[in-house]
Short mmCIF file of C-alpha atoms in Angstrom, two decimals:
data_model
loop_
_atom_site.label_atom_id
_atom_site.label_comp_id
_atom_site.label_asym_id
_atom_site.label_seq_id
_atom_site.Cartn_x
_atom_site.Cartn_y
_atom_site.Cartn_z
CA MET A 775 -25.75 10.60 -15.35
CA ALA A 776 -26.61 7.16 -16.56
CA ARG A 777 -30.23 6.34 -15.96
CA GLU A 778 -30.42 2.75 -17.15
CA PRO A 779 -31.64 0.19 -14.64
CA MET A 780 -28.90 -2.19 -13.48
CA ALA A 781 -30.39 -5.03 -15.47
CA ARG A 782 -29.29 -3.45 -18.73
CA GLU A 783 -25.74 -3.20 -17.49
CA LYS A 784 -25.20 -6.93 -17.89
CA VAL A 785 -22.97 -7.45 -20.91
CA ALA A 786 -23.07 -10.73 -22.81
CA THR A 787 -20.26 -13.21 -22.21
CA ARG A 788 -17.47 -12.33 -24.65
CA LEU A 789 -15.23 -14.94 -26.23
CA HIS A 790 -12.19 -14.49 -28.44
CA VAL A 791 -12.11 -16.98 -31.31
CA GLU A 792 -9.80 -17.55 -34.28
CA GLU A 793 -12.51 -18.16 -36.90
CA THR A 794 -13.63 -15.53 -39.40
CA LEU A 795 -16.85 -13.96 -38.15
CA VAL A 796 -19.71 -13.61 -40.62
CA ALA A 797 -23.48 -14.11 -40.19
CA GLY A 798 -24.44 -17.80 -40.19
CA GLN A 799 -20.88 -19.06 -39.52
CA VAL A 800 -20.75 -21.94 -37.04
CA VAL A 801 -17.99 -21.71 -34.44
CA GLY A 802 -16.89 -24.58 -32.21
CA LEU A 803 -15.30 -24.13 -28.80
CA ASP A 804 -12.50 -26.19 -27.28
CA HIS A 805 -13.04 -28.45 -24.26
CA GLY A 806 -11.99 -25.90 -21.67
CA ARG A 807 -14.23 -23.09 -22.83
CA ALA A 808 -17.18 -25.40 -23.49
CA HIS A 809 -16.80 -26.61 -19.92
CA PHE A 810 -16.62 -22.99 -18.72
CA LEU A 811 -19.86 -22.06 -20.51
CA ARG A 812 -21.64 -25.19 -19.29
CA THR A 813 -20.56 -25.61 -15.68
CA VAL A 814 -19.29 -22.17 -14.60
CA LEU A 815 -21.63 -19.81 -16.49
CA ARG A 816 -24.38 -22.48 -16.64
CA LEU A 817 -25.40 -21.32 -20.12
CA GLN A 818 -27.96 -23.35 -22.04
CA VAL A 819 -28.73 -23.86 -25.71
CA GLY A 820 -30.16 -20.62 -27.09
CA ALA A 821 -28.03 -18.37 -24.87
CA GLN A 822 -26.54 -15.29 -26.52
CA VAL A 823 -22.81 -14.56 -26.32
CA ALA A 824 -20.49 -12.11 -28.07
CA LEU A 825 -17.54 -13.17 -30.24
CA PHE A 826 -14.49 -11.27 -31.53
CA ASN A 827 -11.35 -12.33 -33.37
CA GLY A 828 -9.31 -9.13 -33.61
CA ARG A 829 -10.24 -8.65 -37.29
CA ASP A 830 -14.01 -8.61 -37.85
CA GLY A 831 -15.30 -6.59 -34.90
CA GLU A 832 -17.71 -7.98 -32.30
CA TRP A 833 -20.60 -10.28 -33.25
CA SER A 834 -23.51 -11.72 -31.34
CA ALA A 835 -23.76 -15.51 -31.47
CA GLU A 836 -26.25 -18.07 -30.22
CA LEU A 837 -25.31 -21.22 -28.34
CA GLU A 838 -26.60 -23.85 -30.75
CA GLY A 839 -25.25 -27.00 -29.13
CA LEU A 840 -23.59 -27.73 -25.79
CA GLY A 841 -22.35 -31.04 -24.44
CA LYS A 842 -19.68 -32.50 -22.22
CA GLY A 843 -16.52 -30.86 -23.52
CA TRP A 844 -17.97 -29.38 -26.69
CA ALA A 845 -20.04 -26.37 -27.72
CA SER A 846 -21.10 -24.85 -31.03
CA LEU A 847 -22.20 -21.29 -31.71
CA VAL A 848 -23.95 -19.73 -34.69
CA VAL A 849 -22.83 -16.20 -35.55
CA GLY A 850 -25.67 -13.65 -35.82
CA GLN A 851 -25.41 -9.88 -36.23
CA GLN A 852 -22.34 -7.67 -35.94
CA ARG A 853 -22.49 -5.64 -32.71
CA ARG A 854 -19.45 -3.44 -33.31
CA PRO A 855 -17.14 -2.96 -36.32
CA GLN A 856 -13.39 -3.52 -35.86
CA ALA A 857 -11.78 -0.24 -34.78
CA ALA A 858 -8.21 0.97 -35.15
CA GLU A 859 -6.18 0.52 -31.97
CA ALA A 860 -2.99 2.10 -30.65
CA ASP A 861 0.35 0.59 -31.67
CA LEU A 862 1.61 0.48 -28.09
CA TRP A 863 4.12 -2.09 -26.81
CA LEU A 864 4.96 -2.87 -23.22
CA VAL A 865 8.59 -3.98 -22.85
CA PHE A 866 9.13 -5.33 -19.34
CA ALA A 867 11.71 -7.25 -17.36
CA PRO A 868 10.01 -10.43 -16.14
CA ILE A 869 8.90 -10.28 -12.50
CA LYS A 870 7.66 -13.01 -10.23
CA ARG A 871 4.42 -14.88 -10.83
CA GLY A 872 1.37 -13.09 -9.53
CA ARG A 873 2.89 -9.70 -10.27
CA ILE A 874 3.59 -10.56 -13.90
CA ASP A 875 0.07 -11.99 -14.32
CA PHE A 876 -1.30 -8.78 -12.88
CA LEU A 877 0.86 -6.67 -15.19
CA ILE A 878 -0.34 -8.58 -18.27
CA GLU A 879 -3.99 -8.21 -17.25
CA LYS A 880 -3.62 -4.47 -16.65
CA ALA A 881 -1.56 -3.86 -19.83
CA THR A 882 -4.36 -5.55 -21.77
CA GLU A 883 -7.05 -3.40 -20.12
CA LEU A 884 -4.87 -0.36 -20.86
CA GLY A 885 -4.80 -1.10 -24.58
CA CYS A 886 -1.32 -2.53 -25.22
CA SER A 887 -0.95 -4.15 -28.63
CA GLU A 888 2.19 -6.23 -27.91
CA LEU A 889 3.78 -7.50 -24.70
CA HIS A 890 7.56 -8.02 -24.83
CA PRO A 891 9.41 -9.69 -21.95
CA ALA A 892 12.97 -8.33 -21.96
CA LEU A 893 15.85 -10.01 -20.12
CA THR A 894 18.09 -7.35 -18.58
CA ARG A 895 21.35 -7.50 -16.66
CA PHE A 896 19.57 -7.32 -13.31
CA THR A 897 16.43 -9.27 -14.19
CA ALA A 898 15.64 -11.50 -11.20
CA VAL A 899 13.34 -13.88 -13.10
CA ASP A 900 14.73 -15.55 -16.22
CA ARG A 901 12.00 -18.06 -17.05
CA VAL A 902 8.74 -16.81 -18.53
CA ASN A 903 5.66 -18.92 -19.25
CA THR A 904 4.50 -17.06 -22.35
CA ASP A 905 1.56 -19.47 -22.82
CA ARG A 906 0.20 -18.53 -19.42
CA LEU A 907 0.74 -14.83 -20.12
CA ALA A 908 -1.06 -15.16 -23.47
CA ALA A 909 -3.99 -16.89 -21.73
CA ASN A 910 -4.14 -14.05 -19.18
CA ALA A 911 -4.12 -11.48 -21.98
CA LYS A 912 -6.95 -13.28 -23.78
CA GLU A 913 -9.10 -13.48 -20.67
CA ALA A 914 -8.47 -9.81 -19.85
CA ALA A 915 -9.34 -8.79 -23.43
CA GLU A 916 -12.64 -10.70 -23.21
CA GLN A 917 -13.39 -9.02 -19.88
CA CYS A 918 -12.53 -5.44 -20.80
CA GLU A 919 -14.46 -5.51 -24.10
CA ARG A 920 -11.45 -5.01 -26.32
CA LEU A 921 -11.79 -6.09 -29.94
CA SER A 922 -8.29 -7.59 -29.99
CA VAL A 923 -5.94 -9.62 -27.81
CA PRO A 924 -2.38 -8.32 -27.37
CA THR A 925 0.32 -10.70 -28.54
CA VAL A 926 2.93 -11.98 -26.09
CA ALA A 927 6.42 -12.14 -27.64
CA PRO A 928 9.05 -14.66 -26.53
CA PRO A 929 11.55 -13.27 -23.99
CA ARG A 930 14.57 -11.56 -25.58
CA ASP A 931 17.75 -9.98 -24.36
CA LEU A 932 17.22 -6.22 -23.86
CA GLY A 933 20.53 -5.44 -25.58
CA LYS A 934 19.45 -7.33 -28.69
CA MET A 935 16.07 -5.59 -28.62
CA ILE A 936 17.78 -2.21 -28.48
CA ASP A 937 20.13 -3.14 -31.36
CA ALA A 938 17.12 -4.08 -33.48
CA TRP A 939 14.89 -1.25 -32.24
CA PRO A 940 12.60 0.11 -35.02
CA GLU A 941 13.84 3.66 -35.61
CA GLU A 942 10.38 5.20 -35.83
CA ARG A 943 9.08 3.70 -32.57
CA HIS A 944 9.06 6.09 -29.61
CA LEU A 945 10.17 4.60 -26.30
CA LEU A 946 9.03 5.83 -22.88
CA ILE A 947 11.74 4.73 -20.44
CA CYS A 948 10.63 4.80 -16.81
CA ALA A 949 13.86 5.64 -15.02
CA GLU A 950 14.09 5.75 -11.23
CA ARG A 951 17.55 7.32 -11.30
CA GLY A 952 19.21 10.17 -13.12
CA GLU A 953 17.85 12.81 -15.43
CA ALA A 954 14.25 12.36 -16.49
CA VAL A 955 11.35 14.54 -17.56
CA PRO A 956 8.10 14.19 -15.57
CA ILE A 957 5.98 11.78 -17.62
CA GLY A 958 3.14 14.30 -17.92
CA GLU A 959 5.46 16.92 -19.42
CA ALA A 960 6.92 14.46 -21.92
CA LEU A 961 3.50 13.22 -23.03
CA ALA A 962 1.93 16.69 -23.20
CA GLU A 963 4.75 17.68 -25.54
CA ALA A 964 4.28 14.52 -27.61
CA SER A 965 0.55 15.24 -27.76
CA GLU A 966 1.10 18.79 -29.00
CA ALA A 967 3.50 17.39 -31.61
CA GLY A 968 0.70 15.04 -32.75
CA LEU A 969 2.67 11.88 -31.96
CA GLY A 970 -0.34 9.92 -30.69
CA THR A 971 -0.67 8.09 -33.99
CA HIS A 972 3.02 7.08 -34.05
CA PRO A 973 4.21 3.67 -32.79
CA TRP A 974 5.16 3.75 -29.12
CA ALA A 975 6.56 1.49 -26.42
CA VAL A 976 6.78 1.70 -22.63
CA LEU A 977 9.90 0.17 -21.05
CA ILE A 978 9.89 -0.98 -17.43
CA GLY A 979 13.16 -2.11 -15.84
CA PRO A 980 13.66 -4.82 -13.21
CA GLU A 981 13.42 -4.06 -9.47
CA GLY A 982 17.24 -3.80 -9.48
CA GLY A 983 17.17 -1.03 -12.10
CA PHE A 984 18.99 -0.90 -15.41
CA ALA A 985 22.73 -1.53 -15.74
CA GLU A 986 25.02 1.25 -16.93
CA HIS A 987 25.56 -0.27 -20.38
CA GLU A 988 21.80 -0.70 -20.78
CA LEU A 989 21.13 2.94 -19.93
CA THR A 990 23.91 4.02 -22.30
CA ALA A 991 22.47 1.92 -25.14
CA LEU A 992 18.97 3.29 -24.46
CA THR A 993 20.14 6.92 -24.62
CA ARG A 994 21.39 6.24 -28.16
CA LEU A 995 17.89 5.42 -29.43
CA PRO A 996 16.62 8.30 -31.59
CA ARG A 997 13.15 8.39 -30.03
CA ALA A 998 13.93 7.57 -26.39
CA HIS A 999 12.11 9.58 -23.73
CA PHE A 1000 13.43 9.14 -20.18
CA VAL A 1001 10.50 9.89 -17.89
CA GLY A 1002 9.98 10.08 -14.14
CA LEU A 1003 7.01 8.77 -12.18
CA GLY A 1004 7.40 10.92 -9.10
CA PRO A 1005 9.34 10.77 -5.86
CA ARG A 1006 8.10 7.43 -4.54
CA ILE A 1007 9.81 4.22 -5.65
CA LEU A 1008 7.19 2.29 -7.63
CA ARG A 1009 7.35 -1.45 -7.99
CA ALA A 1010 7.94 -2.57 -11.57
CA ASP A 1011 4.31 -3.62 -12.04
CA THR A 1012 3.02 -0.32 -10.64
CA ALA A 1013 5.35 1.63 -12.90
CA GLY A 1014 4.10 -0.29 -15.95
CA VAL A 1015 0.44 0.34 -15.16
CA ALA A 1016 1.11 4.00 -14.32
CA ALA A 1017 3.08 4.70 -17.52
CA LEU A 1018 0.49 2.99 -19.74
CA THR A 1019 -2.27 4.92 -17.96
CA CYS A 1020 -0.52 8.23 -18.66
CA TRP A 1021 0.07 7.27 -22.29
CA GLN A 1022 -3.65 6.55 -22.80
CA ALA A 1023 -4.74 9.67 -20.92
CA TRP A 1024 -2.47 12.00 -22.94
CA LEU A 1025 -1.96 10.30 -26.30
CA GLY A 1026 -4.48 7.47 -26.43
CA ASP A 1027 -8.23 6.96 -26.70
CA TRP A 1028 -9.34 8.03 -23.25
CA HIS A 1029 -11.46 10.81 -24.68
CA ARG A 1030 -13.83 7.97 -25.70
CA ARG A 1031 -16.43 6.21 -23.52
CA PRO A 1032 -17.19 2.48 -23.17
CA PRO A 1033 -19.54 1.13 -25.89
CA GLY A 1034 -23.27 0.97 -25.19
CA ARG A 1035 -23.21 2.70 -21.80
CA GLY A 1036 -25.06 5.92 -22.47
CA SER A 1037 -22.94 8.69 -23.99
CA THR A 1038 -19.92 7.75 -26.08
CA MET B 275 21.64 9.63 -17.26
CA ALA B 276 22.50 8.27 -13.85
CA ARG B 277 26.10 7.21 -13.68
CA GLU B 278 26.24 5.68 -10.20
CA PRO B 279 27.48 2.10 -9.95
CA MET B 280 24.71 -0.36 -9.08
CA ALA B 281 26.16 -0.83 -5.59
CA ARG B 282 25.04 2.64 -4.57
CA GLU B 283 21.50 1.87 -5.59
CA LYS B 284 20.96 -0.36 -2.55
CA VAL B 285 18.78 1.51 -0.09
CA ALA B 286 18.86 0.64 3.61
CA THR B 287 16.01 -1.44 5.01
CA ARG B 288 13.24 0.97 5.98
CA LEU B 289 10.98 0.40 8.96
CA HIS B 290 7.94 2.35 10.11
CA VAL B 291 7.84 2.78 13.90
CA GLU B 292 5.52 4.60 16.32
CA GLU B 293 8.25 6.10 18.54
CA THR B 294 9.39 9.72 18.29
CA LEU B 295 12.61 9.83 16.28
CA VAL B 296 15.48 11.86 17.71
CA ALA B 297 19.24 11.19 17.82
CA GLY B 298 20.18 8.69 20.56
CA GLN B 299 16.62 7.40 20.99
CA VAL B 300 16.45 3.61 21.47
CA VAL B 301 13.68 1.87 19.52
CA GLY B 302 12.55 -1.70 20.15
CA LEU B 303 10.95 -3.91 17.51
CA ASP B 304 8.15 -6.41 18.00
CA HIS B 305 8.66 -10.15 17.63
CA GLY B 306 7.63 -10.34 13.98
CA ARG B 307 9.90 -7.59 12.73
CA ALA B 308 12.83 -8.69 14.88
CA HIS B 309 12.44 -12.15 13.35
CA PHE B 310 12.29 -10.60 9.87
CA LEU B 311 15.54 -8.66 10.40
CA ARG B 312 17.30 -11.68 11.91
CA THR B 313 16.20 -14.62 9.75
CA VAL B 314 14.98 -13.09 6.50
CA LEU B 315 17.33 -10.12 6.02
CA ARG B 316 20.06 -11.84 8.11
CA LEU B 317 21.08 -8.50 9.62
CA GLN B 318 23.61 -8.47 12.44
CA VAL B 319 24.38 -6.10 15.29
CA GLY B 320 25.85 -2.91 13.84
CA ALA B 321 23.73 -3.01 10.66
CA GLN B 322 22.28 0.30 9.48
CA VAL B 323 18.56 0.65 8.79
CA ALA B 324 16.25 3.63 8.15
CA LEU B 325 13.29 4.54 10.38
CA PHE B 326 10.27 6.80 9.83
CA ASN B 327 7.12 7.45 11.84
CA GLY B 328 5.11 9.81 9.66
CA ARG B 329 6.04 12.83 11.78
CA ASP B 330 9.81 13.24 12.14
CA GLY B 331 11.12 12.44 8.68
CA GLU B 332 13.52 9.56 7.95
CA TRP B 333 16.40 8.69 10.30
CA SER B 334 19.29 6.28 10.09
CA ALA B 335 19.51 3.82 12.97
CA GLU B 336 21.96 1.15 14.03
CA LEU B 337 20.99 -2.34 15.08
CA GLU B 338 22.26 -2.37 18.69
CA GLY B 339 20.87 -5.66 19.91
CA LEU B 340 19.21 -8.61 18.20
CA GLY B 341 17.93 -11.83 19.71
CA LYS B 342 15.24 -14.43 19.30
CA GLY B 343 12.08 -12.33 18.97
CA TRP B 344 13.56 -8.98 19.97
CA ALA B 345 15.68 -6.24 18.45
CA SER B 346 16.78 -2.79 19.58
CA LEU B 347 17.90 0.10 17.40
CA VAL B 348 19.67 3.35 18.26
CA VAL B 349 18.57 6.36 16.23
CA GLY B 350 21.42 8.26 14.54
CA GLN B 351 21.20 11.12 12.04
CA GLN B 352 18.15 12.42 10.20
CA ARG B 353 18.32 11.41 6.54
CA ARG B 354 15.29 13.37 5.30
CA PRO B 355 12.99 15.92 6.98
CA GLN B 356 9.25 15.23 7.05
CA ALA B 357 7.66 16.66 3.90
CA ALA B 358 4.10 17.77 3.24
CA GLU B 359 2.05 15.13 1.40
CA ALA B 360 -1.11 15.26 -0.67
CA ASP B 361 -4.46 15.01 1.12
CA LEU B 362 -5.74 12.30 -1.22
CA TRP B 363 -8.27 9.64 -0.20
CA LEU B 364 -9.13 6.48 -2.04
CA VAL B 365 -12.75 5.46 -1.48
CA PHE B 366 -13.33 1.97 -2.87
CA ALA B 367 -15.93 -0.77 -2.80
CA PRO B 368 -14.23 -3.83 -1.27
CA ILE B 369 -13.14 -6.41 -3.84
CA LYS B 370 -11.92 -9.93 -3.37
CA ARG B 371 -8.68 -10.79 -1.59
CA GLY B 372 -5.62 -10.53 -3.78
CA ARG B 373 -7.14 -7.68 -5.78
CA ILE B 374 -7.82 -5.59 -2.68
CA ASP B 375 -4.31 -6.27 -1.35
CA PHE B 376 -2.94 -5.18 -4.69
CA LEU B 377 -5.07 -2.03 -4.68
CA ILE B 378 -3.88 -1.07 -1.18
CA GLU B 379 -0.22 -1.59 -2.14
CA LYS B 380 -0.58 0.51 -5.29
CA ALA B 381 -2.62 3.26 -3.60
CA THR B 382 0.17 3.54 -1.03
CA GLU B 383 2.86 3.76 -3.72
CA LEU B 384 0.71 6.37 -5.47
CA GLY B 385 0.64 8.61 -2.41
CA CYS B 386 -2.84 8.13 -0.93
CA SER B 387 -3.22 9.56 2.58
CA GLU B 388 -6.37 7.65 3.61
CA LEU B 389 -7.97 4.42 2.37
CA HIS B 390 -11.75 4.19 2.83
CA PRO B 391 -13.63 0.95 2.12
CA ALA B 392 -17.19 1.91 1.11
CA LEU B 393 -20.07 -0.58 1.10
CA THR B 394 -22.29 0.10 -1.91
CA ARG B 395 -25.56 -1.39 -3.10
CA PHE B 396 -23.80 -3.75 -5.49
CA THR B 397 -20.66 -4.44 -3.45
CA ALA B 398 -19.90 -8.15 -3.83
CA VAL B 399 -17.61 -8.37 -0.79
CA ASP B 400 -19.00 -7.20 2.53
CA ARG B 401 -16.28 -8.31 4.95
CA VAL B 402 -13.01 -6.38 5.04
CA ASN B 403 -9.94 -7.30 7.09
CA THR B 404 -8.75 -3.76 7.83
CA ASP B 405 -5.84 -5.07 9.93
CA ARG B 406 -4.48 -6.96 6.92
CA LEU B 407 -4.99 -3.92 4.68
CA ALA B 408 -3.18 -1.70 7.20
CA ALA B 409 -0.27 -4.16 7.30
CA ASN B 410 -0.11 -4.12 3.48
CA ALA B 411 -0.10 -0.31 3.48
CA LYS B 412 2.71 -0.23 6.05
CA GLU B 413 4.86 -2.67 4.09
CA ALA B 414 4.25 -0.79 0.84
CA ALA B 415 5.13 2.54 2.50
CA GLU B 416 8.41 1.07 3.77
CA GLN B 417 9.18 -0.26 0.28
CA CYS B 418 8.34 2.83 -1.74
CA GLU B 419 10.28 5.21 0.53
CA ARG B 420 7.28 7.21 1.67
CA LEU B 421 7.62 9.15 4.91
CA SER B 422 4.11 8.19 6.05
CA VAL B 423 1.73 5.22 6.07
CA PRO B 424 -1.80 5.80 4.79
CA THR B 425 -4.53 5.07 7.34
CA VAL B 426 -7.15 2.42 6.62
CA ALA B 427 -10.63 3.46 7.77
CA PRO B 428 -13.28 0.97 8.87
CA PRO B 429 -15.78 0.05 6.12
CA ARG B 430 -18.76 2.39 5.92
CA ASP B 431 -21.97 2.59 3.93
CA LEU B 432 -21.41 4.76 0.83
CA GLY B 433 -24.71 6.57 1.40
CA LYS B 434 -23.64 7.58 4.90
CA MET B 435 -20.24 8.67 3.58
CA ILE B 436 -21.94 10.88 0.98
CA ASP B 437 -24.28 12.38 3.61
CA ALA B 438 -21.26 13.29 5.75
CA TRP B 439 -19.01 14.27 2.83
CA PRO B 440 -16.71 17.23 3.72
CA GLU B 441 -17.94 20.05 1.48
CA GLU B 442 -14.46 21.26 0.49
CA ARG B 443 -13.16 17.82 -0.58
CA HIS B 444 -13.15 17.26 -4.34
CA LEU B 445 -14.27 13.82 -5.50
CA LEU B 446 -13.14 12.13 -8.71
CA ILE B 447 -15.87 9.61 -9.53
CA CYS B 448 -14.76 6.99 -12.04
CA ALA B 449 -17.99 6.23 -13.91
CA GLU B 450 -18.23 3.52 -16.55
CA ARG B 451 -21.67 4.66 -17.66
CA GLY B 452 -23.33 7.93 -18.50
CA GLU B 453 -21.96 11.42 -18.89
CA ALA B 454 -18.34 11.87 -17.84
CA VAL B 455 -15.41 14.12 -18.72
CA PRO B 456 -12.18 12.40 -19.80
CA ILE B 457 -10.07 12.27 -16.63
CA GLY B 458 -7.22 14.17 -18.29
CA GLU B 459 -9.52 17.07 -19.20
CA ALA B 460 -11.00 17.26 -15.70
CA LEU B 461 -7.57 17.21 -14.04
CA ALA B 462 -5.97 19.66 -16.47
CA GLU B 463 -8.78 22.09 -15.64
CA ALA B 464 -8.32 21.47 -11.90
CA SER B 465 -4.59 22.04 -12.30
CA GLU B 466 -5.12 25.36 -14.10
CA ALA B 467 -7.51 26.35 -11.31
CA GLY B 468 -4.74 25.58 -8.79
CA LEU B 469 -6.73 22.88 -7.01
CA GLY B 470 -3.74 20.59 -6.42
CA THR B 471 -3.40 21.78 -2.83
CA HIS B 472 -7.09 21.17 -2.05
CA PRO B 473 -8.30 17.94 -0.39
CA TRP B 474 -9.28 15.29 -2.94
CA ALA B 475 -10.69 11.78 -3.10
CA VAL B 476 -10.93 9.14 -5.82
CA LEU B 477 -14.05 6.96 -5.78
CA ILE B 478 -14.07 3.51 -7.37
CA GLY B 479 -17.32 1.60 -7.62
CA PRO B 480 -17.86 -2.17 -7.40
CA GLU B 481 -17.63 -4.41 -10.49
CA GLY B 482 -21.45 -4.19 -10.66
CA GLY B 483 -21.34 -0.39 -10.93
CA PHE B 484 -23.17 2.14 -8.80
CA ALA B 485 -26.91 1.96 -8.13
CA GLU B 486 -29.20 4.74 -9.36
CA HIS B 487 -29.73 6.25 -5.92
CA GLU B 488 -25.97 6.24 -5.33
CA LEU B 489 -25.28 8.09 -8.59
CA THR B 490 -28.03 10.55 -7.78
CA ALA B 491 -26.61 11.23 -4.32
CA LEU B 492 -23.10 11.63 -5.78
CA THR B 493 -24.24 14.21 -8.35
CA ARG B 494 -25.48 16.37 -5.47
CA LEU B 495 -21.98 16.74 -3.99
CA PRO B 496 -20.70 20.28 -4.66
CA ARG B 497 -17.22 19.16 -5.78
CA ALA B 498 -18.03 15.92 -7.61
CA HIS B 499 -16.20 15.31 -10.91
CA PHE B 500 -17.53 12.39 -12.98
CA VAL B 501 -14.60 11.21 -15.08
CA GLY B 502 -14.09 8.59 -17.76
CA LEU B 503 -11.12 6.23 -18.09
CA GLY B 504 -11.52 5.43 -21.76
CA PRO B 505 -13.48 2.95 -23.86
CA ARG B 506 -12.25 -0.28 -22.28
CA ILE B 507 -13.98 -1.61 -19.18
CA LEU B 508 -11.37 -1.49 -16.43
CA ARG B 509 -11.54 -3.75 -13.40
CA ALA B 510 -12.14 -1.88 -10.15
CA ASP B 511 -8.51 -2.27 -9.05
CA THR B 512 -7.19 -1.09 -12.42
CA ALA B 513 -9.52 1.93 -12.34
CA GLY B 514 -8.27 2.86 -8.88
CA VAL B 515 -4.61 2.68 -9.86
CA ALA B 516 -5.27 4.55 -13.12
CA ALA B 517 -7.22 7.38 -11.47
CA LEU B 518 -4.63 7.85 -8.71
CA THR B 519 -1.87 7.83 -11.33
CA CYS B 520 -3.60 10.59 -13.30
CA TRP B 521 -4.19 12.61 -10.15
CA GLN B 522 -0.48 12.48 -9.25
CA ALA B 523 0.63 13.20 -12.82
CA TRP B 524 -1.62 16.27 -13.19
CA LEU B 525 -2.12 17.60 -9.66
CA GLY B 526 0.38 15.78 -7.47
CA ASP B 527 4.11 15.62 -6.91
CA TRP B 528 5.23 13.77 -10.04
CA HIS B 529 7.39 16.71 -11.09
CA ARG B 530 9.72 15.51 -8.30
CA ARG B 531 12.30 12.70 -8.46
CA PRO B 532 13.06 9.93 -5.96
CA PRO B 533 15.39 11.00 -3.12
CA GLY B 534 19.14 10.36 -3.44
CA ARG B 535 19.11 9.04 -7.00
CA GLY B 536 20.96 11.70 -8.91
CA SER B 537 18.84 14.69 -9.90
CA THR B 538 15.82 15.62 -7.81
#
């Protein structure tokens, strides 16, 4: 068991920035985040934070200057090198606000690399605020200690996505109706076949389900896996979180432990 | 693939009731639910709904009378017999509103039988509205086509829960820090050992983690399994959903398909 006192559990505030991270580099923060550091976290000059940009790993940085609406940080030592991450998309029919925010947060914690809103025949929600979703993804990535932030793609028609589907990318289709393999069986097989390093995607339909022509088009994809998530009818957001969880547990990096918390 | 037209996908409104369900039985609804049927669903006399009570399976019923604040239903045929369900608890440190509501909804969809709020040393939230949580569980059970509604226990001190822990009940402890087996490994082993029919519980700590004395007490439980959920730091609600998902996928009923949707 872990034997560290609670005090050591506290992890430095993590911020995602665009700048290249190298010792001595000065990084400025925008108004919103400077305000957050100053008035919400009540940080003062000299405070240590952690920075990452999705390319250079995680670096410690010191708060060098902090004013009303501005803050500057000086990059110190690298804390963690950039690590390879799964090439795992979530393709989802937009759902109502609150649930979609939740789904983005969870997909980020569960290691998705790209988030793709897909407009389907029975999609109930047709407008998607991708800026808000991207902000949610960024905040979740900072929180969960990822070294990258998943990208949020603009919404596209599912049919067009299927037409342009990259042949090598496996697709886990969570299907409420019809023939499907239990997700555990499908992923155990994929794991034995060593497909964990291949590109993957999880597809979640709208609450109304997929239309016939959508299902027909999906069956034509060379690497489509229709999987079942048990006898209960899961909401779209639950299905997304559950499928991504199973992917990580069977094919992903869940054999690893969080950084700097005892054993790894 | 499923080949049913979308029309057939529509499932009757499902309501959980306390009454015994038997053909010809008349069931009355309280003010709130009568109002819901009348003004939200706009149902009219003669409409078909589905009823379940956690004991007698699922029955079709016809709306016999409907007025301002009252409704009466006549029970018809049984649609599904009551089926055995997993004995799976979720023990969780209360988290803030919104996240706790979400956790209850998902735990219900994921087949939990009992929901136990546990007050830990570092629990941030100490007041729990169990009535609201029970209402969320009921609504989620109606939605996800379960035949039962999980019970919500009153909040208890985690230490006291551990002292009174039923010896035969396995406990999956999601631990961010220290030694832990990847959850997939632990559950695959449990599955090979045929432990799926045993009583289980999933324990989720507060955002602040468990205190030393709590971890020590947990290690003393005869059937404690400390499991890891990968290298990213999951929020408490994400960890709960992820652990329950893995339990169902490895030990639960996810080899089965939803009722009345093509193959089973």
